[in-house]
Coordinates of C-alpha atoms in Angstrom, one line a residue:
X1 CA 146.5 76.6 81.9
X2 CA 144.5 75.4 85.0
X3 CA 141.1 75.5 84.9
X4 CA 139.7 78.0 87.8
X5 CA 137.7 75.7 89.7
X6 CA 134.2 76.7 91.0
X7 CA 132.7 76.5 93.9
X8 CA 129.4 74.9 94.8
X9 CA 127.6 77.1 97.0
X10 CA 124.5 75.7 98.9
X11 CA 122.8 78.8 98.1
X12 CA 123.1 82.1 96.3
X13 CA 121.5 85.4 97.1
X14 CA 120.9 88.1 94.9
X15 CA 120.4 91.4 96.1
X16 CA 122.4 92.0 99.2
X17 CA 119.5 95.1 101.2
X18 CA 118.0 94.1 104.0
X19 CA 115.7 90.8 102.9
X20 CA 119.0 89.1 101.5
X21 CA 121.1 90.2 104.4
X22 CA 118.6 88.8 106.9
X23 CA 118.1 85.6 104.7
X24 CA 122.0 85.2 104.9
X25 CA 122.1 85.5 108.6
X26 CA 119.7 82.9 109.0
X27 CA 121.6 80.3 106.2
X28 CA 125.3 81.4 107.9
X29 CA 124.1 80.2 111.4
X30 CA 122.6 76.9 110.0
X31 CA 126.1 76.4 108.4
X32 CA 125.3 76.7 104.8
X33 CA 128.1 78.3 102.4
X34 CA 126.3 81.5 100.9
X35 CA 127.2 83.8 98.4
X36 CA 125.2 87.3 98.3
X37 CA 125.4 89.1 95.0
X38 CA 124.9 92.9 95.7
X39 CA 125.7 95.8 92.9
X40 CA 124.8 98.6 95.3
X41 CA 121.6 99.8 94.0
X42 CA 119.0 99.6 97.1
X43 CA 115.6 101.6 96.1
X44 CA 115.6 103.6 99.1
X45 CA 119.0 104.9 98.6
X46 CA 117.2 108.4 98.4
X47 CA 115.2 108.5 101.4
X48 CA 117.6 110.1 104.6
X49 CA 116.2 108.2 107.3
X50 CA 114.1 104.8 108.0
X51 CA 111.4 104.1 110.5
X52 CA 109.3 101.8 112.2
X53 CA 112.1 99.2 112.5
X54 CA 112.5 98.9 116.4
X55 CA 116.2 99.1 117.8
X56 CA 116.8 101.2 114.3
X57 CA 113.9 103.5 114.1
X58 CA 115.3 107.0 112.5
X59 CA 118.8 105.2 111.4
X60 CA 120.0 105.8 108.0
X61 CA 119.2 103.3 105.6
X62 CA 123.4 103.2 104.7
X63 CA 124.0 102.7 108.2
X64 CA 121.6 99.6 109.1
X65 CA 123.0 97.9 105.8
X66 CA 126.5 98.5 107.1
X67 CA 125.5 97.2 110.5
X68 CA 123.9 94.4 108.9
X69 CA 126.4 93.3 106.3
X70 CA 129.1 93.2 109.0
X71 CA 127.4 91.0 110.9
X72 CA 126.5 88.6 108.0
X73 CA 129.8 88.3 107.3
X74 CA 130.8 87.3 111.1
X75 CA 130.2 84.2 109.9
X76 CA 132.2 82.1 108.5
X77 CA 130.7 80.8 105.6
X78 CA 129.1 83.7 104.4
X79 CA 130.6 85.7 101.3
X80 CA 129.5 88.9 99.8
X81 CA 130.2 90.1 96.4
X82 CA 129.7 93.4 95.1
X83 CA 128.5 92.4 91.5
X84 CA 126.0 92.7 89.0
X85 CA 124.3 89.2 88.2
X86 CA 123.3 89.0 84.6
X87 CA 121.6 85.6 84.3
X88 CA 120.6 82.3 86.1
X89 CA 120.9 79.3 83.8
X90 CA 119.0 76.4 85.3
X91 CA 120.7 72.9 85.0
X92 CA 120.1 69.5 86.5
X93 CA 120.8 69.8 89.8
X94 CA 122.3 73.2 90.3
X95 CA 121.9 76.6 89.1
X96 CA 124.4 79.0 87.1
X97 CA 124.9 82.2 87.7
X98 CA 126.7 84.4 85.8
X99 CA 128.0 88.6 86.6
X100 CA 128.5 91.6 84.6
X101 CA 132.4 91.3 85.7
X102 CA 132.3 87.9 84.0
X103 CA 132.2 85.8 87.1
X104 CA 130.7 82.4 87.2
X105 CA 129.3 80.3 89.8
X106 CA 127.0 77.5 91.0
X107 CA 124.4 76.9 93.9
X108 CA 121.9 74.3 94.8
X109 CA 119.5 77.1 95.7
X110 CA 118.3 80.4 94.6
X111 CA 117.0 83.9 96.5
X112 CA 115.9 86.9 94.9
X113 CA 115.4 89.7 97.3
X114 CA 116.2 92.1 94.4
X115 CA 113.4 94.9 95.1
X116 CA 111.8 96.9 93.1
X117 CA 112.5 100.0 90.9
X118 CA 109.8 103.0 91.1
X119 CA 108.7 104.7 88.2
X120 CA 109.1 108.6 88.7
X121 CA 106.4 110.5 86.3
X122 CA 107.8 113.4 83.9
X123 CA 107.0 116.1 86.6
X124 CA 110.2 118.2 87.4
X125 CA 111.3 118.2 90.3
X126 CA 109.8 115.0 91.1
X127 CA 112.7 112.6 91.1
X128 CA 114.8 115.1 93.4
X129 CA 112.0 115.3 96.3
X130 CA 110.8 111.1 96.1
X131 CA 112.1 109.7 99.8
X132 CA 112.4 113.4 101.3
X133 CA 109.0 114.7 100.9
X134 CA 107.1 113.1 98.3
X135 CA 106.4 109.6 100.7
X136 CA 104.8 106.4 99.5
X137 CA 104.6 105.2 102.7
X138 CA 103.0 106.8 106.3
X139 CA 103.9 104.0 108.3
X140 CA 107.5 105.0 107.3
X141 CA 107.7 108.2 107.3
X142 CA 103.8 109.7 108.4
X143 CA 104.7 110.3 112.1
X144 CA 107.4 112.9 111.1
X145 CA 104.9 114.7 108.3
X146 CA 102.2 114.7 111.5
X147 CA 100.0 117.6 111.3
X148 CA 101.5 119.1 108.1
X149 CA 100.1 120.6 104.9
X150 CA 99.8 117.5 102.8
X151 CA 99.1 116.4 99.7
X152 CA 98.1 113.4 98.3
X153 CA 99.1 112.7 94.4
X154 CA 96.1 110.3 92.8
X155 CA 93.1 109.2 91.4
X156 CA 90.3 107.3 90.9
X157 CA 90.2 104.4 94.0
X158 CA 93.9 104.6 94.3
X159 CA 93.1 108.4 95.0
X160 CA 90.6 108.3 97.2
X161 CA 92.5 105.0 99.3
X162 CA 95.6 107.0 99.7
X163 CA 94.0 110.2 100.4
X164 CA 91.9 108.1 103.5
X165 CA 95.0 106.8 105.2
X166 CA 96.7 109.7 104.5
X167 CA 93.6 112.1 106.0
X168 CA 94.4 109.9 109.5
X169 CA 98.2 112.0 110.1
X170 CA 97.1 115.1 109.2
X171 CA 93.7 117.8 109.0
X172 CA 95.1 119.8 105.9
X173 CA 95.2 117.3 103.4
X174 CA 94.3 118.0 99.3
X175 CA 94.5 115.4 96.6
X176 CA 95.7 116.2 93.2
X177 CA 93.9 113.9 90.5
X178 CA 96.8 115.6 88.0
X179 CA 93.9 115.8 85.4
X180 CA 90.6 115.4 85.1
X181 CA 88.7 113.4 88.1
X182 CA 88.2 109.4 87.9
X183 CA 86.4 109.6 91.7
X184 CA 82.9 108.4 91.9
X185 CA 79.8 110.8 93.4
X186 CA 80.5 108.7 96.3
X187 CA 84.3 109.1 96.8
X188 CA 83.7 113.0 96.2
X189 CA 80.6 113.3 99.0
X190 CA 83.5 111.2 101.4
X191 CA 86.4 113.5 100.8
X192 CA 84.3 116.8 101.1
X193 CA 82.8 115.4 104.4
X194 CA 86.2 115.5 105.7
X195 CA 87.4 118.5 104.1
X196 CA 90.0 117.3 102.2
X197 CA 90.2 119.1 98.7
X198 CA 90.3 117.7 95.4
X199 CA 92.4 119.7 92.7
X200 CA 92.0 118.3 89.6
X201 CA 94.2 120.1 86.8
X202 CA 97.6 118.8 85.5
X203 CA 101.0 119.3 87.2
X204 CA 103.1 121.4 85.7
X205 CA 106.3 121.2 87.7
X206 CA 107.1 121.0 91.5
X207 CA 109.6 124.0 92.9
X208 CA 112.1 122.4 95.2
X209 CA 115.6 122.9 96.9
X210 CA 117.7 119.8 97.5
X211 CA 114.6 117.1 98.1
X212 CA 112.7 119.8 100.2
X213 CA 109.4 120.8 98.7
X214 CA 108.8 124.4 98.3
X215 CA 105.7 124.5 95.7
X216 CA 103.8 122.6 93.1
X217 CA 102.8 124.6 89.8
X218 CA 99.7 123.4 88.1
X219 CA 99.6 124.2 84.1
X220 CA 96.6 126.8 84.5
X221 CA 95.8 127.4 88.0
X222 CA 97.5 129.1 91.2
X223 CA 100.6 127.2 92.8
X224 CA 99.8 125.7 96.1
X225 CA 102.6 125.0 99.0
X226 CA 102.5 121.5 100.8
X227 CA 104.8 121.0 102.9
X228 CA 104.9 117.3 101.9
X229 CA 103.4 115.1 99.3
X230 CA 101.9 111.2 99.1
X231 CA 101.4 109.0 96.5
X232 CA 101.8 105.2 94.8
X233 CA 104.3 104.9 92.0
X234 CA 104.1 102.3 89.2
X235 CA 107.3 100.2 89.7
X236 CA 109.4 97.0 87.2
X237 CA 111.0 95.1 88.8
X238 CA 114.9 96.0 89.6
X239 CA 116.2 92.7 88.3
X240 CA 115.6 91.3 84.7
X241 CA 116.3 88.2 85.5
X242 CA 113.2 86.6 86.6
X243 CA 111.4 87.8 83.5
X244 CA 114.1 86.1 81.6
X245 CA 113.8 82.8 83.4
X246 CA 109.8 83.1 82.9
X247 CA 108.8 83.2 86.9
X248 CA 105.0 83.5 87.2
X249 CA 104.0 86.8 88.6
X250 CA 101.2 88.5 90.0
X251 CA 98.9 91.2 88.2
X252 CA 100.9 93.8 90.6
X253 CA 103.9 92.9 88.7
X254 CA 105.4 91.0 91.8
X255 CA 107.3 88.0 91.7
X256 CA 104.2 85.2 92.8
X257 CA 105.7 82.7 95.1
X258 CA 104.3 79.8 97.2
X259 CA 103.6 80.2 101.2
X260 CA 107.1 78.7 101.4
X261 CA 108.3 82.0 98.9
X262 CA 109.3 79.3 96.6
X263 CA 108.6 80.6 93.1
X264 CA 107.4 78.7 90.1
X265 CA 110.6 77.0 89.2
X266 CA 111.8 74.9 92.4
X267 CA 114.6 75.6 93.8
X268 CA 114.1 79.1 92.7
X269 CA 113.1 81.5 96.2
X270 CA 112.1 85.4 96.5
X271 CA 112.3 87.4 99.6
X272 CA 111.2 91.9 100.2
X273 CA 110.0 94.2 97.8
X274 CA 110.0 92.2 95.1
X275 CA 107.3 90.1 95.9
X276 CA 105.0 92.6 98.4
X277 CA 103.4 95.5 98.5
X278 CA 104.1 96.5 102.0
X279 CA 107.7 98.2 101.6
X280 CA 109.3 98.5 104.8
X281 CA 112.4 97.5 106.3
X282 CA 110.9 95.5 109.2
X283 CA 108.8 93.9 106.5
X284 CA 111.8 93.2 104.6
X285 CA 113.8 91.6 107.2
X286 CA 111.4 89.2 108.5
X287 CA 111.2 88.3 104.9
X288 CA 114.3 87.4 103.7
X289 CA 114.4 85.6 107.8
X290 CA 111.5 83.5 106.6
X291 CA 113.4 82.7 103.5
X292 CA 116.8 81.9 104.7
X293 CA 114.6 79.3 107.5
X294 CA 112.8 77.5 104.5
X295 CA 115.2 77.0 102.1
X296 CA 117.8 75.4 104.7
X297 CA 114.7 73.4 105.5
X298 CA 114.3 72.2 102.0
X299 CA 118.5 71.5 101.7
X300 CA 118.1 69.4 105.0
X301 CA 115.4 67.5 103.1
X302 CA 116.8 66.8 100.5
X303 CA 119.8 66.1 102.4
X304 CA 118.8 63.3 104.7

């Protein structure tokens, strides 16, 4: 039997959202043969509509990926498969990369722009409201909770941070330590100057219909009734494969890369969520943009 041959692809993307879309874009239209790797799994697949992305502002996530990935794929040499990738085995000069549906191929160049997964707490109720109205993010989603009862889940400094950028979109804003308060005399003297409220016992469970917050039940005191909740999630990474090929990371838990977002194994590139705090799909795009520009920089290099 014939051997199936493989194809060497000048660079393979995994994660096929917005950062390795854009990063695509930019390596189809300098010519380079690209494969994105993509098994359908975006982090915001919860949240119903994205913002602060001009000429897509309120568009559904689904549909600017759809736009996107169509116009990726205009081009020529530009593939997208929907895949799981299980591992990337270094070799000499080209990397390995192998898929949960037992594919196999080969690149000169790596991009992870695989995002991040969030951590939901044990609170029910939680998971069903995260991206509908419990928010992680104002920037994305703070001009449409303007002016409404808020809360802000936290503590400590990340507590009292949140709750200060939060206090900026709204006047009736509480924080929920969710147990007993880690905020310094100082942070306390701060929030009470601007009236916001600090509840400190634990959450029992959040009352909710389809996403839509209807009230959150403390284990011994009354319910309250925000309209919409903030807070900052611990996250792991959404792909295991970094961890497996030992990339450095930062004491976030983020991929670290270089100011070229080359990682620490060359040839080896990151792009979005998984390397940044700030979580947005403008950030994302002009991410994976940067990407795509640097590492056809690098291949031209190497090239001449």
């Amino acid at each position: 039997m014939q051997e199936k041959q493989i194809l060497l692809y000048d660079v393979i993307i995994i994660g096929g959202s917005y950062a390795g879309l854009s990063a695509a874009m930019s390596l189809g239209r300098s010519l380079r043969r690209i494969l994105i790797i993509d098994s359908a799994n975006p982090c915001n697949k919860s949240t119903p509509f994205a913002h602060n992305f001009i000429t897509n502002d309120g568009q559904t996530p689904q549909n600017i990926r759809d736009n996107a990935q169509k116009q990726v794929l205009a081009y020529p040499t530009v593939t997208f498969l929907e895949d799981l990738a299980t591992d990337v085995i270094p070799n000499d000069e080209f990397f390995t990369v192998l898929t949960e549906k037992n594919e196999t191929f080969i690149s000169k160049k790596i991009l992870f722009a695989t995002g991040v997964t969030d951590t939901m707490p044990n609170i029910s109720g939680f998971g069903e409201c995260w991206g509908k109205t419990i928010l992680h993010c104002p920037y994305c989603h703070g001009y449409e909770a303007k002016g409404k009862k808020t809360a802000v889940i936290g503590n400590g400094d990340m507590g009292y941070e949140l709750a200060k950028v939060i206090n900026h979109w709204t006047d009736n804003l509480t924080l929920y330590t969710n147990g007993t308060s880690t905020l310094t005399p100082n942070e306390m003297l701060k929030l009470q100057k601007h009236d916001i409220a600090v509840i400190e016992h634990d959450i029992d469970y959040l009352d909710q219909e389809n996403g839509i917050l209807k009230a959150v039940y403390f284990k011994d005191a009354t319910p309250q009734y925000p309209e919409v909740i903030y807070t900052q999630l611990p996250f792991i990474q959404q792909c295991s494969i970094p961890e497996k090929l030992g990339l450095k990371t930062t004491e976030k838990g983020f991929i670290h890369v270089t100011n070229h977002l080359e990682t620490s194994i060359q040839g080896i590139f990151a792009a979005g969520d998984c390397l940044s705090l700030f979580r947005s799909v403008a950030h994302a795009v002009a991410s994976g943009n940067k990407a795509g520009a640097i590492i056809n920089k690098c291949l031209i290099d190497e090239e001449f």
